[in-house]
Amino acid sequence: MSDLPLDQVRTLLAVVDEQSFDAAAAVLHVTPSAVSQRVKALEQRTGRVLLLRTKPVRLTESGQVVVRFARSLAQLEQDALGELGFGEEGTRTLTIAVNADSLATWFLPALAAVPEDLGICFDLQREDQDHTAALLREGLVMAAVTAAPQPVQGCTSRRLGRMRYRAMASPEFIDRRLTGGPLPQLLPTAPVIVFDRKDDLQDRFLRGLTRRRNFTLVRHHIPASESFVDAVAAGLGWGMVPEIQAAPRGEALVDLAPDRPLDVPLHWQQWKLDSPGLATVADAVAKGAKGAKAALR
């Protein structure tokens, strides 16, 4: 094998981004059969299975390597078109993974500071900060806000700050479930709000508070940042709320353990790619994080 045919590489990337052969065919303006033939030809050329034909499709480790190459190539092409001033053809799409609480607080104002004339389109993927690095590793995104300080292979890492969380509950919930005993005894059995099944902030707080590992089975999954805080304020359960989101609620939320904040470090990781667009976004995110003192420490 002397090279990777670019039409086949771009086709694989389209299948991954669109999550199916049919959707990729629509984007590429070819038939699903042509998409399948290109991917198969690329697999034959590399001698590797690149894609698992599941719903949605999934990359193998070899496929991740090819997709990282494809996304880097696409970004360089978009940068070149942008510098040449080819109008809409010069727009550049940046795929970024970001955790929900950053997305709901400081991250979007940071992106808004990116000059519009650069023609950058943002493709954001929401993921838990402990799992965003995996999307970088798989080639699904080019940059990520992540809790991991250690750079993913082929990436750089820059510290953004710490998001501070507080164990919060409504006054009514405290009266109903958290009176008549010490907090370490009552909290592990009380209903809790979690963002999704990857969210372990509540369990992490409880482990530090009690040194136990088995907690309540009553878990309400609320996979939206603002709705999560709404659920805590409504008395559905207790939960770890970012300070910046708790402050506007006033007396509707009570800090259960003022001396036990939970700080989550955040870092910006991105591919080592000589891309002016990516560099501009990275600087805007770093500047936005530094200025968001209410959200990050």
C-alpha positions as MATLAB code, in Angstrom:
seq = 'MSDLPLDQVRTLLAVVDEQSFDAAAAVLHVTPSAVSQRVKALEQRTGRVLLLRTKPVRLTESGQVVVRFARSLAQLEQDALGELGFGEEGTRTLTIAVNADSLATWFLPALAAVPEDLGICFDLQREDQDHTAALLREGLVMAAVTAAPQPVQGCTSRRLGRMRYRAMASPEFIDRRLTGGPLPQLLPTAPVIVFDRKDDLQDRFLRGLTRRRNFTLVRHHIPASESFVDAVAAGLGWGMVPEIQAAPRGEALVDLAPDRPLDVPLHWQQWKLDSPGLATVADAVAKGAKGAKAALR';
ca = [
       0.000    0.000    0.000;
       1.568    3.281   -1.121;
      -1.201    5.732   -0.295;
      -4.736    6.178    0.988;
      -7.171    7.189   -1.788;
      -8.670   10.486   -0.691;
     -12.191    9.781   -1.935;
     -12.263    6.599    0.150;
     -10.852    8.350    3.205;
     -13.408   11.162    2.933;
     -16.174    8.604    2.523;
     -15.173    6.822    5.727;
     -15.205   10.156    7.570;
     -18.669   10.953    6.222;
     -20.006    7.586    7.412;
     -18.599    8.212   10.894;
     -19.904   11.774   11.119;
     -23.345   10.939    9.731;
     -23.510    7.621   11.645;
     -24.853    5.569    8.730;
     -24.106    4.624    5.120;
     -27.419    6.066    3.881;
     -26.870    9.446    5.571;
     -23.294    9.603    4.282;
     -24.546    8.866    0.768;
     -26.961   11.801    0.975;
     -24.173   14.164    2.074;
     -21.774   12.930   -0.608;
     -24.475   12.862   -3.317;
     -23.771    9.243   -4.224;
     -25.655    6.000   -3.691;
     -25.400    3.992   -0.450;
     -23.924    1.193   -2.562;
     -21.108    3.492   -3.700;
     -20.394    4.456   -0.094;
     -20.250    0.807    0.934;
     -17.943   -0.047   -1.977;
     -15.535    2.799   -1.119;
     -15.302    1.774    2.535;
     -14.822   -1.866    1.580;
     -12.116   -0.891   -0.925;
     -10.324    1.135    1.767;
     -10.469   -1.826    4.144;
      -9.065   -4.098    1.461;
      -6.311   -1.592    0.723;
      -5.296   -1.288    4.397;
      -5.876   -4.959    5.159;
      -7.842   -3.931    8.266;
     -11.461   -3.804    9.348;
     -12.057   -0.079    9.837;
     -15.747    0.065   10.647;
     -18.182   -2.110   12.589;
     -21.498   -2.151   10.723;
     -23.599   -1.535   13.832;
     -26.323    1.064   14.398;
     -24.808    3.557   14.840;
     -21.555    2.532   13.150;
     -18.448    2.185   15.307;
     -14.777    2.556   14.458;
     -12.165   -0.079   15.137;
      -8.741    1.016   16.423;
      -7.450    0.979   12.846;
     -10.457    2.995   11.753;
      -9.695    5.605   14.404;
      -6.240    6.093   12.874;
      -7.683    6.640    9.401;
     -10.416    8.971   10.657;
      -7.897   11.112   12.556;
      -5.958   11.430    9.304;
      -9.145   12.210    7.360;
     -10.257   14.902    9.809;
      -6.810   16.506    9.848;
      -6.767   16.530    6.059;
     -10.252   18.055    5.911;
      -9.274   20.786    8.361;
      -6.147   21.711    6.421;
      -8.189   21.838    3.218;
     -10.797   24.090    4.840;
      -8.077   26.386    6.198;
      -6.525   26.690    2.748;
      -9.879   27.497    1.126;
     -10.561   30.061    3.830;
      -7.241   31.787    3.293;
      -7.878   31.807   -0.434;
     -11.227   33.485    0.178;
     -13.518   31.064   -1.585;
     -16.659   32.297    0.160;
     -18.833   29.601    1.694;
     -16.472   26.937    0.404;
     -13.911   28.375    2.818;
     -15.945   27.679    5.941;
     -14.190   25.438    8.437;
     -15.987   23.005   10.702;
     -14.418   22.349   14.089;
     -15.641   19.338   16.039;
     -15.384   19.910   19.797;
     -16.419   17.797   22.776;
     -17.519   19.721   25.868;
     -19.156   18.830   29.166;
     -22.743   19.960   29.777;
     -22.036   22.304   32.695;
     -19.369   24.204   30.758;
     -21.725   24.362   27.794;
     -24.464   25.825   29.997;
     -22.249   28.436   31.648;
     -18.986   29.835   30.245;
     -18.179   27.969   27.024;
     -20.576   29.533   24.507;
     -19.571   33.131   25.363;
     -15.966   32.044   24.753;
     -16.846   30.731   21.286;
     -18.813   33.896   20.527;
     -15.530   35.811   20.776;
     -14.123   33.977   17.733;
     -14.149   36.440   14.797;
     -17.076   35.732   12.515;
     -15.088   36.504    9.390;
     -13.012   33.357    9.944;
     -16.015   31.363    8.731;
     -15.756   28.751   11.490;
     -18.698   26.393   12.022;
     -18.823   24.691   15.427;
     -19.916   21.071   15.692;
     -20.253   20.488   19.441;
     -20.649   17.097   21.042;
     -21.825   17.046   24.645;
     -20.050   14.498   26.800;
     -19.010   14.072   30.426;
     -15.660   15.736   31.141;
     -14.228   12.380   32.234;
     -15.043   10.865   28.840;
     -14.364   13.632   26.300;
     -10.734   12.523   25.896;
     -11.987    9.242   24.434;
     -13.652   11.148   21.582;
     -10.299   12.780   20.816;
      -8.575    9.415   20.846;
     -11.161    7.936   18.488;
     -10.798   10.815   16.029;
     -14.423   11.884   16.455;
     -13.497   15.410   17.592;
     -10.500   17.689   17.095;
     -10.595   19.382   20.493;
     -12.209   18.825   23.871;
     -12.815   20.283   27.291;
     -11.708   17.416   29.491;
     -10.838   16.581   33.068;
      -7.729   14.688   31.917;
      -4.508   16.736   32.126;
      -2.407   14.110   30.360;
      -2.522   14.800   26.615;
      -4.070   12.187   24.377;
      -1.472   10.911   21.916;
      -1.038   13.489   19.159;
      -2.657   16.253   21.225;
      -1.620   19.211   23.352;
      -3.150   20.067   26.728;
      -3.800   23.456   28.327;
      -5.224   24.035   31.801;
      -8.450   26.050   31.882;
      -9.311   26.102   35.582;
     -11.527   24.301   38.079;
     -15.310   24.117   38.166;
     -16.500   24.029   41.771;
     -19.529   21.958   42.702;
     -21.600   22.025   45.876;
     -23.864   19.355   47.339;
     -27.220   21.143   47.180;
     -30.822   20.435   48.090;
     -34.037   22.372   48.539;
     -35.179   23.376   52.063;
     -38.258   21.161   51.656;
     -36.116   18.156   50.708;
     -33.866   18.738   53.725;
     -36.886   18.830   56.042;
     -38.292   15.682   54.460;
     -35.184   13.515   54.078;
     -32.148   14.999   55.814;
     -33.235   15.752   59.384;
     -33.013   13.596   62.498;
     -29.458   12.393   62.030;
     -25.959   13.258   60.817;
     -25.536   13.980   57.090;
     -23.110   11.060   56.466;
     -25.801    8.715   57.736;
     -28.827   10.195   55.941;
     -27.468   11.369   52.570;
     -26.441    7.944   51.162;
     -30.043    6.713   51.403;
     -31.740    9.871   50.102;
     -32.951   10.245   46.495;
     -30.242   11.751   44.300;
     -30.158   13.569   40.960;
     -27.537   12.413   38.455;
     -26.954   13.789   34.985;
     -26.613   10.430   33.238;
     -25.082    7.023   33.852;
     -21.573    8.388   33.351;
     -22.006   11.057   36.026;
     -20.181   10.005   39.202;
     -19.865   13.392   40.948;
     -22.533   12.513   43.497;
     -20.939    9.147   44.285;
     -17.528   10.801   44.453;
     -18.845   13.278   47.012;
     -20.484   10.507   49.043;
     -17.318    8.412   49.066;
     -15.419   11.364   50.520;
     -18.150   12.040   53.059;
     -18.807    8.490   54.250;
     -15.952    6.224   53.029;
     -18.728    3.928   51.811;
     -19.318    2.647   48.272;
     -22.949    1.471   48.301;
     -25.573    4.181   48.065;
     -29.261    4.757   47.342;
     -30.971    3.021   44.460;
     -33.286    6.012   43.998;
     -31.495    7.887   41.198;
     -33.228   10.375   38.943;
     -31.434   10.827   35.605;
     -31.828   14.393   34.323;
     -29.566   14.798   31.233;
     -29.747   18.597   30.859;
     -27.733   21.064   32.916;
     -30.453   23.630   33.686;
     -33.095   20.947   34.211;
     -30.720   19.172   36.605;
     -30.616   22.280   38.798;
     -34.392   22.681   38.427;
     -34.890   19.127   39.689;
     -32.742   19.786   42.777;
     -34.574   23.057   43.479;
     -37.925   21.271   43.060;
     -37.028   18.779   45.801;
     -36.794   15.698   43.606;
     -33.444   14.848   45.179;
     -30.058   16.295   46.099;
     -27.222   16.783   43.640;
     -23.859   18.353   42.899;
     -24.548   21.787   41.411;
     -21.951   24.169   39.943;
     -21.559   27.239   42.151;
     -22.327   29.550   39.245;
     -25.682   27.857   38.678;
     -26.547   27.690   42.355;
     -25.963   31.382   43.090;
     -28.994   32.768   41.156;
     -31.329   30.367   42.970;
     -30.784   32.086   46.322;
     -32.628   30.404   49.185;
     -34.177   27.815   46.857;
     -30.965   25.792   47.230;
     -29.083   25.007   50.432;
     -25.437   23.926   50.583;
     -25.439   20.645   52.520;
     -21.701   20.676   53.266;
     -20.178   24.177   52.927;
     -16.764   22.885   53.991;
     -16.756   20.120   51.339;
     -16.768   21.628   47.845;
     -15.854   19.333   44.977;
     -13.512   20.833   42.389;
     -13.319   19.360   38.888;
     -10.227   20.435   36.889;
     -10.823   21.281   33.247;
      -8.288   21.246   30.429;
      -8.388   22.078   26.732;
      -6.920   19.348   24.574;
      -6.569   19.609   20.806;
      -4.826   17.861   17.969;
      -1.305   18.951   17.098;
      -2.367   20.495   13.826;
      -1.077   23.645   12.163;
      -4.541   25.133   11.727;
      -5.115   28.892   12.156;
      -8.803   28.296   12.840;
      -8.146   25.750   15.567;
      -5.470   27.974   17.117;
      -7.851   30.947   17.186;
     -10.572   28.902   18.864;
      -8.096   27.542   21.415;
      -7.018   31.071   22.340;
     -10.637   32.222   22.606;
     -11.516   29.299   24.870;
      -8.477   29.906   27.101;
      -9.281   33.621   27.327;
     -12.950   32.883   28.000;
     -12.060   30.440   30.763;
      -9.721   32.952   32.361;
     -12.403   35.624   32.300;
     -15.160   33.360   33.622;
     -14.225   33.778   37.253;
     -17.779   33.087   38.361;
     -17.623   29.681   36.686;
     -13.981   28.610   36.897;
     -11.347   29.072   39.563;
];
